Amino acid sequence: MKHTLIALLFGSSLLAIEVASPADQIASAVLAAPKDRREAATALGYNDKGEVITLRKGTGDLVCLADDPAAKGFSVSCYHKDLEPFMARGREMNAKFKGKERHEARWKEVDEGKVKMPREPRMLYVLTGTGFDAAKAAVTEPYLRWVVYTPYATPESTGLTTTPGSEPWLMYPGTAGAHIMISPAKAPK
């Protein structure tokens, strides 16, 4: 079940956005997590105003975020709860900053102690696809990748390359947002 959200104003026209039901948002969001961690995960999603809300308070250490109904494509993620202050600040900054500027502003806040960020590695799972089939509780054309946040890691401290590829590599080395990307090759269509 979907709810219609009319929230974005472009010029003089309104854009209607379909917001999935809370049950469908939870069902799709937790698919990014390992199977044995899904039931205990906290699930964040969207209300009819497009605001991020807690749909289910979990008992585990993962937070899962439902697909943003205002964004193109399908993307859900789950991450360790210690990353929530960093992730929440990123969502807040989306209205003001984009891309590299947003990353750098958030890293600066971590450096200044304004945003909590764990110093030890923490996991993020990202599941993308072309959509979510609620009847089958499945993502269509799913692709799962893994990210290990390792703040301030460098190629020298990890032995990893900074060259993107299908093998693990280090993104944003030396920053508060440094992380290891693990992006397996996509299955042929």
PDB file of C-alpha atoms in Angstrom:
ATOM      1  CA  MET A   1       0.000   0.000   0.000  1.00  0.00           C
ATOM      2  CA  LYS A   2       1.270   3.445  -0.883  1.00  0.00           C
ATOM      3  CA  HIS A   3       0.324   6.909   0.285  1.00  0.00           C
ATOM      4  CA  THR A   4       0.593   9.941  -1.957  1.00  0.00           C
ATOM      5  CA  LEU A   5       2.834  12.728  -0.758  1.00  0.00           C
ATOM      6  CA  ILE A   6       2.445  16.123  -2.395  1.00  0.00           C
ATOM      7  CA  ALA A   7       5.387  18.029  -1.055  1.00  0.00           C
ATOM      8  CA  LEU A   8       7.699  19.311  -3.735  1.00  0.00           C
ATOM      9  CA  LEU A   9       7.035  22.578  -5.498  1.00  0.00           C
ATOM     10  CA  PHE A  10       8.764  23.176  -8.822  1.00  0.00           C
ATOM     11  CA  GLY A  11       7.808  26.526 -10.282  1.00  0.00           C
ATOM     12  CA  SER A  12       4.046  26.521 -10.189  1.00  0.00           C
ATOM     13  CA  SER A  13       3.500  22.761 -10.390  1.00  0.00           C
ATOM     14  CA  LEU A  14       3.280  20.216  -7.614  1.00  0.00           C
ATOM     15  CA  LEU A  15       4.954  16.825  -7.848  1.00  0.00           C
ATOM     16  CA  ALA A  16       3.176  13.897  -6.224  1.00  0.00           C
ATOM     17  CA  ILE A  17       5.398  11.291  -4.594  1.00  0.00           C
ATOM     18  CA  GLU A  18       4.281   7.787  -3.697  1.00  0.00           C
ATOM     19  CA  VAL A  19       5.244   6.809  -0.145  1.00  0.00           C
ATOM     20  CA  ALA A  20       5.177   3.087   0.580  1.00  0.00           C
ATOM     21  CA  SER A  21       3.271   1.861   3.617  1.00  0.00           C
ATOM     22  CA  PRO A  22       5.276   1.524   6.844  1.00  0.00           C
ATOM     23  CA  ALA A  23       5.100  -2.285   6.561  1.00  0.00           C
ATOM     24  CA  ASP A  24       6.499  -2.222   3.013  1.00  0.00           C
ATOM     25  CA  GLN A  25       9.195   0.280   3.980  1.00  0.00           C
ATOM     26  CA  ILE A  26      10.321  -1.945   6.849  1.00  0.00           C
ATOM     27  CA  ALA A  27      10.181  -5.099   4.713  1.00  0.00           C
ATOM     28  CA  SER A  28      12.314  -3.530   1.977  1.00  0.00           C
ATOM     29  CA  ALA A  29      14.762  -1.653   4.227  1.00  0.00           C
ATOM     30  CA  VAL A  30      15.851  -4.682   6.240  1.00  0.00           C
ATOM     31  CA  LEU A  31      16.700  -6.646   3.083  1.00  0.00           C
ATOM     32  CA  ALA A  32      20.058  -4.822   3.031  1.00  0.00           C
ATOM     33  CA  ALA A  33      20.999  -6.474   6.348  1.00  0.00           C
ATOM     34  CA  PRO A  34      22.315 -10.012   6.786  1.00  0.00           C
ATOM     35  CA  LYS A  35      19.355 -12.394   7.224  1.00  0.00           C
ATOM     36  CA  ASP A  36      20.191 -13.181  10.847  1.00  0.00           C
ATOM     37  CA  ARG A  37      20.245  -9.455  11.758  1.00  0.00           C
ATOM     38  CA  ARG A  38      17.017  -8.253  10.114  1.00  0.00           C
ATOM     39  CA  GLU A  39      14.474  -9.016  12.834  1.00  0.00           C
ATOM     40  CA  ALA A  40      16.299  -6.975  15.506  1.00  0.00           C
ATOM     41  CA  ALA A  41      17.137  -3.980  13.281  1.00  0.00           C
ATOM     42  CA  THR A  42      15.699  -0.526  13.813  1.00  0.00           C
ATOM     43  CA  ALA A  43      13.872   0.637  10.681  1.00  0.00           C
ATOM     44  CA  LEU A  44      13.760   4.250   9.541  1.00  0.00           C
ATOM     45  CA  GLY A  45      11.447   5.347   6.754  1.00  0.00           C
ATOM     46  CA  TYR A  46       9.406   8.244   5.472  1.00  0.00           C
ATOM     47  CA  ASN A  47       6.104   9.784   6.489  1.00  0.00           C
ATOM     48  CA  ASP A  48       3.619  11.513   4.182  1.00  0.00           C
ATOM     49  CA  LYS A  49       5.603  14.759   4.538  1.00  0.00           C
ATOM     50  CA  GLY A  50       8.792  13.095   3.298  1.00  0.00           C
ATOM     51  CA  GLU A  51      10.437  13.289   6.720  1.00  0.00           C
ATOM     52  CA  VAL A  52      12.616  10.465   8.045  1.00  0.00           C
ATOM     53  CA  ILE A  53      10.908   8.790  10.988  1.00  0.00           C
ATOM     54  CA  THR A  54      11.431   5.687  13.091  1.00  0.00           C
ATOM     55  CA  LEU A  55       9.067   3.007  11.813  1.00  0.00           C
ATOM     56  CA  ARG A  56      10.290   0.279  14.161  1.00  0.00           C
ATOM     57  CA  LYS A  57      12.569   0.504  17.174  1.00  0.00           C
ATOM     58  CA  GLY A  58      14.848  -2.501  17.129  1.00  0.00           C
ATOM     59  CA  THR A  59      16.782  -4.341  19.791  1.00  0.00           C
ATOM     60  CA  GLY A  60      19.903  -4.959  17.707  1.00  0.00           C
ATOM     61  CA  ASP A  61      22.834  -2.876  16.587  1.00  0.00           C
ATOM     62  CA  LEU A  62      21.737  -2.170  13.001  1.00  0.00           C
ATOM     63  CA  VAL A  63      19.711   0.765  11.675  1.00  0.00           C
ATOM     64  CA  CYS A  64      18.036   0.256   8.299  1.00  0.00           C
ATOM     65  CA  LEU A  65      16.852   3.123   6.107  1.00  0.00           C
ATOM     66  CA  ALA A  66      13.996   2.649   3.644  1.00  0.00           C
ATOM     67  CA  ASP A  67      14.071   3.834   0.044  1.00  0.00           C
ATOM     68  CA  ASP A  68      13.676   7.601  -0.336  1.00  0.00           C
ATOM     69  CA  PRO A  69      10.420   8.084  -2.278  1.00  0.00           C
ATOM     70  CA  ALA A  70      11.701  11.392  -3.688  1.00  0.00           C
ATOM     71  CA  ALA A  71      14.862   9.847  -5.172  1.00  0.00           C
ATOM     72  CA  LYS A  72      15.212   8.053  -8.496  1.00  0.00           C
ATOM     73  CA  GLY A  73      15.811   4.315  -8.454  1.00  0.00           C
ATOM     74  CA  PHE A  74      15.679   2.043  -5.434  1.00  0.00           C
ATOM     75  CA  SER A  75      18.227   2.087  -2.621  1.00  0.00           C
ATOM     76  CA  VAL A  76      18.036   0.892   0.981  1.00  0.00           C
ATOM     77  CA  SER A  77      20.808   0.599   3.529  1.00  0.00           C
ATOM     78  CA  CYS A  78      21.603  -0.788   6.939  1.00  0.00           C
ATOM     79  CA  TYR A  79      24.452   0.401   9.135  1.00  0.00           C
ATOM     80  CA  HIS A  80      25.790   0.018  12.639  1.00  0.00           C
ATOM     81  CA  LYS A  81      23.897   2.174  15.140  1.00  0.00           C
ATOM     82  CA  ASP A  82      27.115   3.995  16.091  1.00  0.00           C
ATOM     83  CA  LEU A  83      27.065   5.560  12.598  1.00  0.00           C
ATOM     84  CA  GLU A  84      23.588   7.090  13.103  1.00  0.00           C
ATOM     85  CA  PRO A  85      24.805  10.549  14.250  1.00  0.00           C
ATOM     86  CA  PHE A  86      27.032  10.747  11.146  1.00  0.00           C
ATOM     87  CA  MET A  87      24.281   9.462   8.831  1.00  0.00           C
ATOM     88  CA  ALA A  88      21.588  11.678  10.372  1.00  0.00           C
ATOM     89  CA  ARG A  89      23.806  14.732   9.946  1.00  0.00           C
ATOM     90  CA  GLY A  90      24.315  13.804   6.312  1.00  0.00           C
ATOM     91  CA  ARG A  91      20.540  13.656   5.785  1.00  0.00           C
ATOM     92  CA  GLU A  92      20.158  17.058   7.460  1.00  0.00           C
ATOM     93  CA  MET A  93      22.853  18.562   5.238  1.00  0.00           C
ATOM     94  CA  ASN A  94      21.225  17.310   2.020  1.00  0.00           C
ATOM     95  CA  ALA A  95      19.049  20.426   1.817  1.00  0.00           C
ATOM     96  CA  LYS A  96      22.049  22.778   1.972  1.00  0.00           C
ATOM     97  CA  PHE A  97      24.987  20.860   0.492  1.00  0.00           C
ATOM     98  CA  LYS A  98      25.514  18.314  -2.264  1.00  0.00           C
ATOM     99  CA  GLY A  99      28.296  15.888  -3.157  1.00  0.00           C
ATOM    100  CA  LYS A 100      31.837  16.720  -2.105  1.00  0.00           C
ATOM    101  CA  GLU A 101      30.779  19.922  -0.343  1.00  0.00           C
ATOM    102  CA  ARG A 102      28.400  17.963   1.920  1.00  0.00           C
ATOM    103  CA  HIS A 103      31.051  15.342   2.673  1.00  0.00           C
ATOM    104  CA  GLU A 104      33.668  17.939   3.548  1.00  0.00           C
ATOM    105  CA  ALA A 105      31.283  19.923   5.779  1.00  0.00           C
ATOM    106  CA  ARG A 106      30.300  16.771   7.671  1.00  0.00           C
ATOM    107  CA  TRP A 107      33.920  15.602   8.032  1.00  0.00           C
ATOM    108  CA  LYS A 108      34.819  19.022   9.429  1.00  0.00           C
ATOM    109  CA  GLU A 109      32.061  18.668  12.041  1.00  0.00           C
ATOM    110  CA  VAL A 110      33.432  15.238  13.009  1.00  0.00           C
ATOM    111  CA  ASP A 111      36.960  16.712  13.261  1.00  0.00           C
ATOM    112  CA  GLU A 112      35.608  19.499  15.484  1.00  0.00           C
ATOM    113  CA  GLY A 113      33.762  17.022  17.735  1.00  0.00           C
ATOM    114  CA  LYS A 114      30.320  18.322  16.722  1.00  0.00           C
ATOM    115  CA  VAL A 115      29.244  14.999  15.173  1.00  0.00           C
ATOM    116  CA  LYS A 116      30.018  11.667  16.826  1.00  0.00           C
ATOM    117  CA  MET A 117      31.835   9.142  14.680  1.00  0.00           C
ATOM    118  CA  PRO A 118      33.275   5.878  15.970  1.00  0.00           C
ATOM    119  CA  ARG A 119      37.025   5.458  15.498  1.00  0.00           C
ATOM    120  CA  GLU A 120      36.782   1.676  15.094  1.00  0.00           C
ATOM    121  CA  PRO A 121      35.452   0.079  11.884  1.00  0.00           C
ATOM    122  CA  ARG A 122      31.669   0.000  11.439  1.00  0.00           C
ATOM    123  CA  MET A 123      29.640  -1.738   8.723  1.00  0.00           C
ATOM    124  CA  LEU A 124      27.224  -0.336   6.129  1.00  0.00           C
ATOM    125  CA  TYR A 125      25.228  -2.514   3.717  1.00  0.00           C
ATOM    126  CA  VAL A 126      23.711  -0.941   0.584  1.00  0.00           C
ATOM    127  CA  LEU A 127      21.101  -2.726  -1.517  1.00  0.00           C
ATOM    128  CA  THR A 128      20.020  -1.174  -4.808  1.00  0.00           C
ATOM    129  CA  GLY A 129      17.760  -2.320  -7.601  1.00  0.00           C
ATOM    130  CA  THR A 130      15.102  -1.244 -10.041  1.00  0.00           C
ATOM    131  CA  GLY A 131      12.303  -1.468  -7.483  1.00  0.00           C
ATOM    132  CA  PHE A 132      10.648  -3.424  -4.689  1.00  0.00           C
ATOM    133  CA  ASP A 133       7.963  -6.056  -5.298  1.00  0.00           C
ATOM    134  CA  ALA A 134       5.917  -5.910  -2.081  1.00  0.00           C
ATOM    135  CA  ALA A 135       3.909  -9.023  -2.991  1.00  0.00           C
ATOM    136  CA  LYS A 136       7.126 -11.060  -3.225  1.00  0.00           C
ATOM    137  CA  ALA A 137       8.997  -9.040  -0.555  1.00  0.00           C
ATOM    138  CA  ALA A 138      11.891  -8.858  -3.002  1.00  0.00           C
ATOM    139  CA  VAL A 139      14.025  -6.244  -4.696  1.00  0.00           C
ATOM    140  CA  THR A 140      13.964  -6.408  -8.479  1.00  0.00           C
ATOM    141  CA  GLU A 141      17.418  -6.654 -10.067  1.00  0.00           C
ATOM    142  CA  PRO A 142      19.154  -6.497  -6.645  1.00  0.00           C
ATOM    143  CA  TYR A 143      22.769  -5.471  -6.173  1.00  0.00           C
ATOM    144  CA  LEU A 144      24.352  -5.584  -2.705  1.00  0.00           C
ATOM    145  CA  ARG A 145      27.594  -3.850  -1.829  1.00  0.00           C
ATOM    146  CA  TRP A 146      29.407  -3.442   1.468  1.00  0.00           C
ATOM    147  CA  VAL A 147      31.116  -0.462   3.048  1.00  0.00           C
ATOM    148  CA  VAL A 148      33.350  -0.571   6.110  1.00  0.00           C
ATOM    149  CA  TYR A 149      33.752   2.870   7.686  1.00  0.00           C
ATOM    150  CA  THR A 150      37.335   3.225   8.919  1.00  0.00           C
ATOM    151  CA  PRO A 151      37.751   6.890   9.877  1.00  0.00           C
ATOM    152  CA  TYR A 152      41.103   8.439   8.952  1.00  0.00           C
ATOM    153  CA  ALA A 153      42.377   5.234   7.330  1.00  0.00           C
ATOM    154  CA  THR A 154      44.945   5.639   4.585  1.00  0.00           C
ATOM    155  CA  PRO A 155      46.407   3.349   1.936  1.00  0.00           C
ATOM    156  CA  GLU A 156      49.493   3.105   4.136  1.00  0.00           C
ATOM    157  CA  SER A 157      47.534   2.090   7.248  1.00  0.00           C
ATOM    158  CA  THR A 158      45.376  -0.454   5.411  1.00  0.00           C
ATOM    159  CA  GLY A 159      47.379  -1.689   2.430  1.00  0.00           C
ATOM    160  CA  LEU A 160      44.388  -0.900   0.191  1.00  0.00           C
ATOM    161  CA  THR A 161      44.363   0.846  -3.149  1.00  0.00           C
ATOM    162  CA  THR A 162      42.357   4.010  -3.737  1.00  0.00           C
ATOM    163  CA  THR A 163      41.511   2.880  -7.259  1.00  0.00           C
ATOM    164  CA  PRO A 164      37.847   1.882  -7.614  1.00  0.00           C
ATOM    165  CA  GLY A 165      37.180  -1.627  -8.835  1.00  0.00           C
ATOM    166  CA  SER A 166      35.530  -4.915  -8.001  1.00  0.00           C
ATOM    167  CA  GLU A 167      38.163  -5.653  -5.344  1.00  0.00           C
ATOM    168  CA  PRO A 168      38.126  -3.769  -1.981  1.00  0.00           C
ATOM    169  CA  TRP A 169      39.419  -0.197  -2.192  1.00  0.00           C
ATOM    170  CA  LEU A 170      39.676   2.813   0.118  1.00  0.00           C
ATOM    171  CA  MET A 171      37.466   5.831  -0.539  1.00  0.00           C
ATOM    172  CA  TYR A 172      38.123   9.286   0.983  1.00  0.00           C
ATOM    173  CA  PRO A 173      41.434   8.252   2.600  1.00  0.00           C
ATOM    174  CA  GLY A 174      42.673  10.246   5.576  1.00  0.00           C
ATOM    175  CA  THR A 175      39.260  11.794   6.296  1.00  0.00           C
ATOM    176  CA  ALA A 176      36.616  11.186   8.951  1.00  0.00           C
ATOM    177  CA  GLY A 177      34.560   9.552   6.202  1.00  0.00           C
ATOM    178  CA  ALA A 178      37.239   7.113   5.028  1.00  0.00           C
ATOM    179  CA  HIS A 179      35.722   3.765   4.173  1.00  0.00           C
ATOM    180  CA  ILE A 180      36.516   0.504   2.438  1.00  0.00           C
ATOM    181  CA  MET A 181      34.303  -0.129  -0.591  1.00  0.00           C
ATOM    182  CA  ILE A 182      33.517  -3.731  -1.465  1.00  0.00           C
ATOM    183  CA  SER A 183      31.547  -3.754  -4.697  1.00  0.00           C
ATOM    184  CA  PRO A 184      31.328  -7.179  -6.317  1.00  0.00           C
ATOM    185  CA  ALA A 185      31.006  -7.384 -10.081  1.00  0.00           C
ATOM    186  CA  LYS A 186      27.386  -7.121 -11.161  1.00  0.00           C
ATOM    187  CA  ALA A 187      25.725 -10.208 -12.561  1.00  0.00           C
ATOM    188  CA  PRO A 188      25.168 -10.065 -16.326  1.00  0.00           C
ATOM    189  CA  LYS A 189      21.597  -9.328 -17.381  1.00  0.00           C
TER     190      LYS A 189
END
